[in-house]
mmCIF file of N, CA and C and ligand atoms in Angstrom:
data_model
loop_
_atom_site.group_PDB
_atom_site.id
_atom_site.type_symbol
_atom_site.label_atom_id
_atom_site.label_comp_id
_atom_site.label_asym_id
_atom_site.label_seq_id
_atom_site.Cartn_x
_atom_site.Cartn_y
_atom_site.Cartn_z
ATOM 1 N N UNK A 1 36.313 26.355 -24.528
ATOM 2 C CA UNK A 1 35.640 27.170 -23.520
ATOM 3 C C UNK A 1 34.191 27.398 -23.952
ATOM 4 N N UNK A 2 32.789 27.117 -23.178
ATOM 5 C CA UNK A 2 32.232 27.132 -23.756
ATOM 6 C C UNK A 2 31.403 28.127 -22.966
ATOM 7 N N UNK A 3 30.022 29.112 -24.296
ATOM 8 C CA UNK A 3 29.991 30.346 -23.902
ATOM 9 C C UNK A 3 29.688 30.848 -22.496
ATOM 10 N N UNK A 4 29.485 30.186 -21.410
ATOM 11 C CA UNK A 4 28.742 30.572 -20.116
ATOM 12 C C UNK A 4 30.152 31.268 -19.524
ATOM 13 N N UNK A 5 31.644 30.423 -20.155
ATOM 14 C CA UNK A 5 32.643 30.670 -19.352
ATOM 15 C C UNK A 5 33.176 32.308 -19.542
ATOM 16 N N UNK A 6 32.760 32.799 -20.933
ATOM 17 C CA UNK A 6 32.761 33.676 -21.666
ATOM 18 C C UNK A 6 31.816 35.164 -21.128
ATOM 19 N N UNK A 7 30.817 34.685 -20.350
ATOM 20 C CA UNK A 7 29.870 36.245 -20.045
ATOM 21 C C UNK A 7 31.016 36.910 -18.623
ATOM 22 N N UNK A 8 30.510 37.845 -18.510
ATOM 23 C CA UNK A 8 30.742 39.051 -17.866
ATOM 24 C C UNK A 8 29.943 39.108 -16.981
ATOM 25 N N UNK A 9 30.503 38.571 -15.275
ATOM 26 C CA UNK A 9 29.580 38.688 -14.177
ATOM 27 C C UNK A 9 30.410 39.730 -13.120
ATOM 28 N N UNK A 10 29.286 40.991 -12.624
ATOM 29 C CA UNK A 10 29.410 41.814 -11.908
ATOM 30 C C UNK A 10 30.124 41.302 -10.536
ATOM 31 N N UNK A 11 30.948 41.981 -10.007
ATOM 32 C CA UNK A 11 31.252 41.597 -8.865
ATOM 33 C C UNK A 11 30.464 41.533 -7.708
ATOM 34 N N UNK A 12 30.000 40.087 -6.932
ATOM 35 C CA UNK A 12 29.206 40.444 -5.850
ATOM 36 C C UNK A 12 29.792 39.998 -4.495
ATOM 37 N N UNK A 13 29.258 40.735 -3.431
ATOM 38 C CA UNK A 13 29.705 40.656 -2.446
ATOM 39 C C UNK A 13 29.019 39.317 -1.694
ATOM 40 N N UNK A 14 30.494 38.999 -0.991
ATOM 41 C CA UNK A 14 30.709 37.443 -0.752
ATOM 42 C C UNK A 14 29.494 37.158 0.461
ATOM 43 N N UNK A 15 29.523 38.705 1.032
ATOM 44 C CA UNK A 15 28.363 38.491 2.127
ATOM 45 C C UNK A 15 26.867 38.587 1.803
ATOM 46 N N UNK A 16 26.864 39.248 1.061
ATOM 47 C CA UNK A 16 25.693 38.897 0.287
ATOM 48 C C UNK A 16 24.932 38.002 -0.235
ATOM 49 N N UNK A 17 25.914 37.470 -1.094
ATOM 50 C CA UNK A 17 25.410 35.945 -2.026
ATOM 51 C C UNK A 17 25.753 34.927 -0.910
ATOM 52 N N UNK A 18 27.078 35.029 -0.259
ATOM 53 C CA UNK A 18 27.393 33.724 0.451
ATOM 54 C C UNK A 18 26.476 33.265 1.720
ATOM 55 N N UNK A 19 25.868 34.315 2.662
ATOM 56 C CA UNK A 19 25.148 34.169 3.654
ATOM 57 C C UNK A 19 23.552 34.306 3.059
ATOM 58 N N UNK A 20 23.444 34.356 2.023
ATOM 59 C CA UNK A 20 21.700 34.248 1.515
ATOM 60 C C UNK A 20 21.745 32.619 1.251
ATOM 61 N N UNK A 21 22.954 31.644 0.905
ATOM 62 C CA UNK A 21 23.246 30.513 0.277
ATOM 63 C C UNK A 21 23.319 30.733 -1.079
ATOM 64 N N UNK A 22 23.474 31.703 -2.166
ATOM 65 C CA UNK A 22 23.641 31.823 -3.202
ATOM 66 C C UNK A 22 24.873 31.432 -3.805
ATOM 67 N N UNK A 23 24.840 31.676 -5.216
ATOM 68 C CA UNK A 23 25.820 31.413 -6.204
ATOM 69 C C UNK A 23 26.818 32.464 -5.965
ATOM 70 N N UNK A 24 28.439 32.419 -5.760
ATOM 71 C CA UNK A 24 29.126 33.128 -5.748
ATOM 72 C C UNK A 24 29.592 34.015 -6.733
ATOM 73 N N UNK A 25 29.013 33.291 -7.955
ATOM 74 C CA UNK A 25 29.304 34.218 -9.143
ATOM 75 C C UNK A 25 27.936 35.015 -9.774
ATOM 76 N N UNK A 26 26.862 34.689 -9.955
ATOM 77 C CA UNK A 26 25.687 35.051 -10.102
ATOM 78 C C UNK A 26 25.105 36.141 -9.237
ATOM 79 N N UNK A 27 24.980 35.530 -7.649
ATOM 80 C CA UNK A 27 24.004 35.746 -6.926
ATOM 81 C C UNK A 27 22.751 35.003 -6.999
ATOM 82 N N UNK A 28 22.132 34.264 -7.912
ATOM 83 C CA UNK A 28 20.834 33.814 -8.568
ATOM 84 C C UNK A 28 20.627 32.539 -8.245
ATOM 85 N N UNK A 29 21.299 31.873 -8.594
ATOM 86 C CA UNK A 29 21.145 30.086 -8.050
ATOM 87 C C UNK A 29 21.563 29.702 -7.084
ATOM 88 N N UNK A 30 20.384 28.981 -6.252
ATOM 89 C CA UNK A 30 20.869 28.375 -4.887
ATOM 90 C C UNK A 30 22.416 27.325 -4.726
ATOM 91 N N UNK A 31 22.916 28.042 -3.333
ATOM 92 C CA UNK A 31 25.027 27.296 -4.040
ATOM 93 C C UNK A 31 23.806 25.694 -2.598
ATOM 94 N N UNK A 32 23.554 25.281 -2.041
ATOM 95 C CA UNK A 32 23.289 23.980 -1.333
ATOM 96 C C UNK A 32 22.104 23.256 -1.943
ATOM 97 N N UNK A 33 22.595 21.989 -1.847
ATOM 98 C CA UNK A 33 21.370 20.839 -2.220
ATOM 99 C C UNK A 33 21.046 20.412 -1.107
ATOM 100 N N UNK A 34 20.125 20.536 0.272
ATOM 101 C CA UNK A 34 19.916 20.091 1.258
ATOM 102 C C UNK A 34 20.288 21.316 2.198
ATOM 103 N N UNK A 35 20.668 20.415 3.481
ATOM 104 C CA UNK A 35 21.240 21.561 4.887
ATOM 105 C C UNK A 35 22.333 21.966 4.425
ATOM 106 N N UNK A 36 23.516 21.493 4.102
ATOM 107 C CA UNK A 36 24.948 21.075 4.277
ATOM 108 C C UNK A 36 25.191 21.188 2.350
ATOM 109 N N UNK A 37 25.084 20.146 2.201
ATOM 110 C CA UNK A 37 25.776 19.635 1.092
ATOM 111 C C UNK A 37 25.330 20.816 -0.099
ATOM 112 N N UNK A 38 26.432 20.533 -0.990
ATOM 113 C CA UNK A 38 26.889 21.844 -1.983
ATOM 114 C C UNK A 38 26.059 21.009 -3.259
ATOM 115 N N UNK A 39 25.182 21.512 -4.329
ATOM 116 C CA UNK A 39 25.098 21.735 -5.881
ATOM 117 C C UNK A 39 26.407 21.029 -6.678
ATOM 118 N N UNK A 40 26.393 20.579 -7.972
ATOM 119 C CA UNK A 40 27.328 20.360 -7.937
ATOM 120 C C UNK A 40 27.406 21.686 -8.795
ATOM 121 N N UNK A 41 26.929 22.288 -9.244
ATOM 122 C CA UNK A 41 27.113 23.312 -10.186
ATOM 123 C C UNK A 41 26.100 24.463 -10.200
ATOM 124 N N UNK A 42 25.918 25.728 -10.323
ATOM 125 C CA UNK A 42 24.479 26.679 -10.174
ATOM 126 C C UNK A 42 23.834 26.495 -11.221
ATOM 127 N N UNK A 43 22.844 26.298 -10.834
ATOM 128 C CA UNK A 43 21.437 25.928 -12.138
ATOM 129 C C UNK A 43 21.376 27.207 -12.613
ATOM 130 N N UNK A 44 21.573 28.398 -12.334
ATOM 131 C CA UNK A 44 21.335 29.933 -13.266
ATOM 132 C C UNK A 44 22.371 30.059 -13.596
ATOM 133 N N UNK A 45 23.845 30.142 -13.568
ATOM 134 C CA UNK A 45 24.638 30.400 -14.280
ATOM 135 C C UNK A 45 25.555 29.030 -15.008
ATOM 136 N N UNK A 46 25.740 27.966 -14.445
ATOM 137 C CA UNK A 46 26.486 27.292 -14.695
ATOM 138 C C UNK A 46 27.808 26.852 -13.721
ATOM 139 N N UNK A 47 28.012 27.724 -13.330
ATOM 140 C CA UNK A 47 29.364 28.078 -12.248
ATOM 141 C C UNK A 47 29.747 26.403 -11.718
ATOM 142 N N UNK A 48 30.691 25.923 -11.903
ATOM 143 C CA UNK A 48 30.654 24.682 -11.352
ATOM 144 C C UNK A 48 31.249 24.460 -10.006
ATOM 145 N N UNK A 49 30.407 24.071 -9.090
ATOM 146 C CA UNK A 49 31.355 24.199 -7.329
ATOM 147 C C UNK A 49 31.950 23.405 -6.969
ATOM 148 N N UNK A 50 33.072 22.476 -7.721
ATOM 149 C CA UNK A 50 33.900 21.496 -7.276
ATOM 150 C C UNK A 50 35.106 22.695 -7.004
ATOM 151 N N UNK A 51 35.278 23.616 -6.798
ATOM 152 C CA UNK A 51 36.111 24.498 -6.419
ATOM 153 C C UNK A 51 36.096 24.575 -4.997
ATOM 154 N N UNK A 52 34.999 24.317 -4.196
ATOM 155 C CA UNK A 52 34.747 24.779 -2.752
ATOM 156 C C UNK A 52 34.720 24.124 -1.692
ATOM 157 N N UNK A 53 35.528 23.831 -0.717
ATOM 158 C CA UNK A 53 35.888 23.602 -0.322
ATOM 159 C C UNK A 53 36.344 23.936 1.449
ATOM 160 N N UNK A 54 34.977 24.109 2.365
ATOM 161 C CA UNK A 54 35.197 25.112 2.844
ATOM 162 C C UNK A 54 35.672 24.592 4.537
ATOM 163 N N UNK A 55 36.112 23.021 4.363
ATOM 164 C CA UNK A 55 36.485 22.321 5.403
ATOM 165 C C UNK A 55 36.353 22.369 6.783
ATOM 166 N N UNK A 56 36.962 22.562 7.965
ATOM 167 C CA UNK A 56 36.687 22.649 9.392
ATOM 168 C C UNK A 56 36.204 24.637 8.836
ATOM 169 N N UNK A 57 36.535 25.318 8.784
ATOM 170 C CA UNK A 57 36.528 26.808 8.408
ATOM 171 C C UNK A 57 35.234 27.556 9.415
ATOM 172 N N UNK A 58 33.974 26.797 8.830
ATOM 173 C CA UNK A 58 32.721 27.666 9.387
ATOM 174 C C UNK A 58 32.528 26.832 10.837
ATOM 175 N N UNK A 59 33.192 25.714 10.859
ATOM 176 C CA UNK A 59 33.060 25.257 12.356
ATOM 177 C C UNK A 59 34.287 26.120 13.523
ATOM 178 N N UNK A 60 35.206 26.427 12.896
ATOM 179 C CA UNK A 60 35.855 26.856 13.898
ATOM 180 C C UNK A 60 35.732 28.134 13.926
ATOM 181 N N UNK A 61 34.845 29.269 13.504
ATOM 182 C CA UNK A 61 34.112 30.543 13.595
ATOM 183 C C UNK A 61 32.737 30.211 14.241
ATOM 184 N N UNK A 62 31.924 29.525 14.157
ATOM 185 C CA UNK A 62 31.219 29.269 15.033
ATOM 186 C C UNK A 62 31.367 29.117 16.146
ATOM 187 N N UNK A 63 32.891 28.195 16.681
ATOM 188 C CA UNK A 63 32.826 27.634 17.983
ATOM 189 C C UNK A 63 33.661 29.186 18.592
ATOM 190 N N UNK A 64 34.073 30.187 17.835
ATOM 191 C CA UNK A 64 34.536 30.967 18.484
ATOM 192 C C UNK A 64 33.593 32.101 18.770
ATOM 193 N N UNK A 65 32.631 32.413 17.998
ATOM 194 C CA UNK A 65 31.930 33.558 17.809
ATOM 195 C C UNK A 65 30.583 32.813 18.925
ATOM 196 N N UNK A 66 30.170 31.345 19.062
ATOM 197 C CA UNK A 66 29.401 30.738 19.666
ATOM 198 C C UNK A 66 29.986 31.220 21.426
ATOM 199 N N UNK A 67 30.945 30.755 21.448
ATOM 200 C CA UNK A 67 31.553 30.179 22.458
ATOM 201 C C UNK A 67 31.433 31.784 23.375
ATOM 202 N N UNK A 68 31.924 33.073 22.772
ATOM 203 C CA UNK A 68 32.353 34.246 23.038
ATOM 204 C C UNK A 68 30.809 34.548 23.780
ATOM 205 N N UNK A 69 29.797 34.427 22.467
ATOM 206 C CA UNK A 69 28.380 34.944 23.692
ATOM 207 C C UNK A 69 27.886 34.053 24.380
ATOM 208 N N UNK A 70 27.846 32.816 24.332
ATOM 209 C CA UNK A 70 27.301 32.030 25.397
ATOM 210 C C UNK A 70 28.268 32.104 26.817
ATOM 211 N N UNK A 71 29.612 32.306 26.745
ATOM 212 C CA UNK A 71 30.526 32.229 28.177
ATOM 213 C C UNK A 71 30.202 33.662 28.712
ATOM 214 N N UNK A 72 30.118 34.486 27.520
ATOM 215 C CA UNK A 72 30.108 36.245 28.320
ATOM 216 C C UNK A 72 28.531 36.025 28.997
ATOM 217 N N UNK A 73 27.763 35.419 28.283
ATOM 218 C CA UNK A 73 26.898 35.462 28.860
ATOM 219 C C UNK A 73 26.262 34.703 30.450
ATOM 220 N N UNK A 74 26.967 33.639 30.282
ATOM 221 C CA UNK A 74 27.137 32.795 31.528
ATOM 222 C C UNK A 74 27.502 33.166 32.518
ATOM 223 N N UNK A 75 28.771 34.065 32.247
ATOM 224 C CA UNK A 75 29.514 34.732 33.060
ATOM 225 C C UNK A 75 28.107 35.588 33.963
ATOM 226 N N UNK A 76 27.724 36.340 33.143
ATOM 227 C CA UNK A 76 26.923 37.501 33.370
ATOM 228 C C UNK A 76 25.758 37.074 34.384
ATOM 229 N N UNK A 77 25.096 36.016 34.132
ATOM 230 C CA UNK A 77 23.748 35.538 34.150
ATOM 231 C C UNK A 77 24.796 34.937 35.906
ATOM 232 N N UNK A 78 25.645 34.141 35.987
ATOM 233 C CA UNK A 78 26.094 33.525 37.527
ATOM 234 C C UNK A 78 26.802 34.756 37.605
ATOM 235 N N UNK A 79 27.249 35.634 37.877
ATOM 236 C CA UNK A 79 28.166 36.824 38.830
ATOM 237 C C UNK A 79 26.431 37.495 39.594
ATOM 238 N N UNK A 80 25.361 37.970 38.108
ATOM 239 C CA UNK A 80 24.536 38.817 38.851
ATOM 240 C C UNK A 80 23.107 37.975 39.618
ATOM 241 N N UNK A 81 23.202 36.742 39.258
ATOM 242 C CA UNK A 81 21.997 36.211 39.840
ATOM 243 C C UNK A 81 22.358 35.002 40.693
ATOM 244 N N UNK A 82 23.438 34.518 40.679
ATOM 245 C CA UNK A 82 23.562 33.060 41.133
ATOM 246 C C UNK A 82 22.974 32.031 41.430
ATOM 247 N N UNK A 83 22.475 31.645 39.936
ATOM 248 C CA UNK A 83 21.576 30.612 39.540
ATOM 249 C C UNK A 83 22.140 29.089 40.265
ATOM 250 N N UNK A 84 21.143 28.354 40.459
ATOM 251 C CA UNK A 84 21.762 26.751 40.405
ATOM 252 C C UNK A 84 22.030 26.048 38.759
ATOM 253 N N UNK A 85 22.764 25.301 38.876
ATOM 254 C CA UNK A 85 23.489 24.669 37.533
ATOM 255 C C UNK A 85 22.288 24.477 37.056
ATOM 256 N N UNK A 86 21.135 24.120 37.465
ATOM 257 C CA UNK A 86 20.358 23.124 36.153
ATOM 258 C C UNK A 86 19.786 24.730 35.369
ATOM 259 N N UNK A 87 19.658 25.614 36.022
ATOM 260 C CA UNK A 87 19.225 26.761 35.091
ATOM 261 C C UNK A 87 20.350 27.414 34.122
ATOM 262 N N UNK A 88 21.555 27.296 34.337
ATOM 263 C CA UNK A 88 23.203 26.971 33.444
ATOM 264 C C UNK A 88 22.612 26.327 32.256
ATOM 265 N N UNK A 89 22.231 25.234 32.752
ATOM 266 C CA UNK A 89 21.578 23.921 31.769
ATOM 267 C C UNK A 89 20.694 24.287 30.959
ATOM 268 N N UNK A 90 19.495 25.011 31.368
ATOM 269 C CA UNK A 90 18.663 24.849 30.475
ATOM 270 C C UNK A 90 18.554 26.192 29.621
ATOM 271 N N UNK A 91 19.298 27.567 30.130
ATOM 272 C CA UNK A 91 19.845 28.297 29.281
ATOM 273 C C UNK A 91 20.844 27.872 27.893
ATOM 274 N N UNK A 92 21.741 27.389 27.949
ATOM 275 C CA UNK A 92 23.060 27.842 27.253
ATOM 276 C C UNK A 92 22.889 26.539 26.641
ATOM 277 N N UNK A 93 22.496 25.683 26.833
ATOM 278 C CA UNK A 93 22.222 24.230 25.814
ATOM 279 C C UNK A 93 21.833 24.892 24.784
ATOM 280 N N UNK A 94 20.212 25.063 24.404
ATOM 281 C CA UNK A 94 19.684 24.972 23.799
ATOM 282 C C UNK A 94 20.362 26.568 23.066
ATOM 283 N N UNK A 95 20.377 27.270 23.492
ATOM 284 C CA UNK A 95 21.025 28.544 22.922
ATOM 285 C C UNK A 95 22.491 28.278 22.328
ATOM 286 N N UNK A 96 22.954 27.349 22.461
ATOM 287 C CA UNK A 96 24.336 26.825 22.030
ATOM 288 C C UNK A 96 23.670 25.789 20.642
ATOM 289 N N UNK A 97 22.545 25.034 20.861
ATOM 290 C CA UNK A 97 21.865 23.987 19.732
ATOM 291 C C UNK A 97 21.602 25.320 18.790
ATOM 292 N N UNK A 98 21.027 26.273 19.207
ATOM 293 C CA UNK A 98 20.336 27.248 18.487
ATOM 294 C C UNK A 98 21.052 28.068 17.333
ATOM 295 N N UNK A 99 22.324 28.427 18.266
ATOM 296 C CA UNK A 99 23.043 29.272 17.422
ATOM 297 C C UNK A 99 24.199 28.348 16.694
ATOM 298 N N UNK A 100 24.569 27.242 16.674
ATOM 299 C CA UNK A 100 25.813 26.790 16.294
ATOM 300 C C UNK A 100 24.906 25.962 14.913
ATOM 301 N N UNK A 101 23.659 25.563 14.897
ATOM 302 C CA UNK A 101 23.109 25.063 13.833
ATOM 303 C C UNK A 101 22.721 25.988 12.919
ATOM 304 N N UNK A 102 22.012 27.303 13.613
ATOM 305 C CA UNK A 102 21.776 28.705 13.057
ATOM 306 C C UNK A 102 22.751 28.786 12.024
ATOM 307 N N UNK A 103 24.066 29.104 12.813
ATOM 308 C CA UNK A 103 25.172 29.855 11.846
ATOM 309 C C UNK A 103 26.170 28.862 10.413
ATOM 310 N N UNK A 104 25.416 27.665 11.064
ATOM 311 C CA UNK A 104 26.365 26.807 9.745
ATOM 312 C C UNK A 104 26.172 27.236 8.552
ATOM 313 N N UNK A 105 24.905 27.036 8.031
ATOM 314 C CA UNK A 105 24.563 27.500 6.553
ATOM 315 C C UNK A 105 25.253 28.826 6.029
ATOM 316 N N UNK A 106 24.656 30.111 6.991
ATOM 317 C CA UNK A 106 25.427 31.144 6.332
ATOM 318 C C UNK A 106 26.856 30.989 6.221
ATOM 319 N N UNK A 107 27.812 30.495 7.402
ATOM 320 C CA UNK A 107 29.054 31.040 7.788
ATOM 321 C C UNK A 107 29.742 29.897 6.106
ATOM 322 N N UNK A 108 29.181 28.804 5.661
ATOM 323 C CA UNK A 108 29.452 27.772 5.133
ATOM 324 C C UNK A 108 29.381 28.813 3.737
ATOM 325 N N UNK A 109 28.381 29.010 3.588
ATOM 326 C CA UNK A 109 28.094 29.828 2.365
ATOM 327 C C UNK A 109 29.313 31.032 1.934
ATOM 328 N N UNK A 110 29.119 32.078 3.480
ATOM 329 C CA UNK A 110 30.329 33.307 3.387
ATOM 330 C C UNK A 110 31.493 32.414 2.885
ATOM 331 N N UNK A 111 32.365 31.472 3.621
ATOM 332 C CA UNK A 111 33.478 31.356 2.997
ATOM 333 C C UNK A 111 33.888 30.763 1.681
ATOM 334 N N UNK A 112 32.867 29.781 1.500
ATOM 335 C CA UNK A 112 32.834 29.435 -0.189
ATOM 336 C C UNK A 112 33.043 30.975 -1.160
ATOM 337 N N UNK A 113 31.920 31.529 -0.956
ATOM 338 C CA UNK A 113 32.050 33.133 -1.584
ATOM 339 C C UNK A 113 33.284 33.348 -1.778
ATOM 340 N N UNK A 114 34.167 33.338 -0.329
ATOM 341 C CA UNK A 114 35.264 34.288 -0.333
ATOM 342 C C UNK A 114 36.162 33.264 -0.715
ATOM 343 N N UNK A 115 36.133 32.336 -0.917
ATOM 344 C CA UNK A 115 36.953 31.259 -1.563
ATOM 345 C C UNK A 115 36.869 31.317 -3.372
ATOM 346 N N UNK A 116 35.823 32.010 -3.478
ATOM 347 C CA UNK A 116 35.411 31.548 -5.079
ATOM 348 C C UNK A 116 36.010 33.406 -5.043
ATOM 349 N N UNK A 117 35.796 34.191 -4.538
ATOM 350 C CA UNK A 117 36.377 35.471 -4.816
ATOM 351 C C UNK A 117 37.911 36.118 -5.178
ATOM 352 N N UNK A 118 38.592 35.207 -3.558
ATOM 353 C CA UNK A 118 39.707 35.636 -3.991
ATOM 354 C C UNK A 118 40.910 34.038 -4.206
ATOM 355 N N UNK A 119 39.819 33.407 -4.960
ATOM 356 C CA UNK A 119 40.465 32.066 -5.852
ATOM 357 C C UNK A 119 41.396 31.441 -4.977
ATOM 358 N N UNK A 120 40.736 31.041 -4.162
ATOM 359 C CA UNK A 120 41.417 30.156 -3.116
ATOM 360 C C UNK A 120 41.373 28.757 -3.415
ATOM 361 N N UNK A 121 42.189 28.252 -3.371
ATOM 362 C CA UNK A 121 42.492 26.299 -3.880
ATOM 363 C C UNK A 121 43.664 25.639 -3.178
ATOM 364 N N UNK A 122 43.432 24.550 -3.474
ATOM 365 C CA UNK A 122 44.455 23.575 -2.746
ATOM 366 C C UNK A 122 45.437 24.001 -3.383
ATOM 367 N N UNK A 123 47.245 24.231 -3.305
ATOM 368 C CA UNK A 123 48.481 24.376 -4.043
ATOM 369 C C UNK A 123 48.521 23.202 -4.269
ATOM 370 N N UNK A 124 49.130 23.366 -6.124
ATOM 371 C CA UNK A 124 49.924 22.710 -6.665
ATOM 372 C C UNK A 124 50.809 22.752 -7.509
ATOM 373 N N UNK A 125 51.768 21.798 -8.006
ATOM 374 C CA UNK A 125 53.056 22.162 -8.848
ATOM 375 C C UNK A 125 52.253 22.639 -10.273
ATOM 376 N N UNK A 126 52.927 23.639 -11.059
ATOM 377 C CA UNK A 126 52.913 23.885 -11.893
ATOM 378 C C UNK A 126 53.102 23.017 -13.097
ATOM 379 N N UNK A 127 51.847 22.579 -13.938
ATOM 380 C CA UNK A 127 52.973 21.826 -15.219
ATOM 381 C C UNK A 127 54.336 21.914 -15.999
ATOM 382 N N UNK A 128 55.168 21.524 -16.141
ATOM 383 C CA UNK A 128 56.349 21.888 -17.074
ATOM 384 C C UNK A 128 56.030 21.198 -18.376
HETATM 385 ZN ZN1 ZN B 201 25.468 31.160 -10.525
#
């Protein structure tokens, strides 16, 4: 075990570090190399992120949390004004491009956090 595995890191909150893109154990080192793609490890602490794993997860909170204000809002915008479709169009596109690219990074980040928090991993058999 070598000493990095050994220090004593404060507990931080997953929303915190995870939606800034930080290190889940630190807070300090950036957890993405690019838009998307993960570090393989935090340059300030060491922390290594082959642990994370955060699969369809932040896409299917997006498409729900996306989906919820752009329809309430649709709703809203045709009951009180009764727009023609192409103004449908040129609302809720780009506000749909806006927010569903918006929220990847953080939502990607939060669940790694909460994956590295409460030690979430693929199951497997136990050695005998
Ligand atoms: Zn770190």
């Amino acid at each position: 075990m070598s000493a990095e595995n050994q220090a004593v890191y404060p507990s931080l909150s997953p929303i915190a570090t995870g939606m800034r893109g930080r290190c889940p154990r630190c807070g300090e080192g950036p957890l993405f190399d690019g838009f998307l793609t993960l570090k393989p490890h935090c340059p300030a602490c060491g922390l290594d992120f082959s642990f994370a794993d955060s699969g369809d997860g932040p896409a299917v909170f997006i498409m729900m949390i996306v989906g919820f204000i752009v329809v309430g809002l649709a709703l809203v915008v045709e009951f009180t004004f009764h727009p023609p479709l192409w103004v449908h169009a040129l609302l809720w596109i780009p506000l749909v491009l806006v927010l569903s690219i918006g929220l990847l990074r953080p939502l990607k980040g939060l669940l790694i956090a909460q994956q590295y928090r409460h030690r979430a991993e693929t199951g497997r058999l136990e050695d005998t």
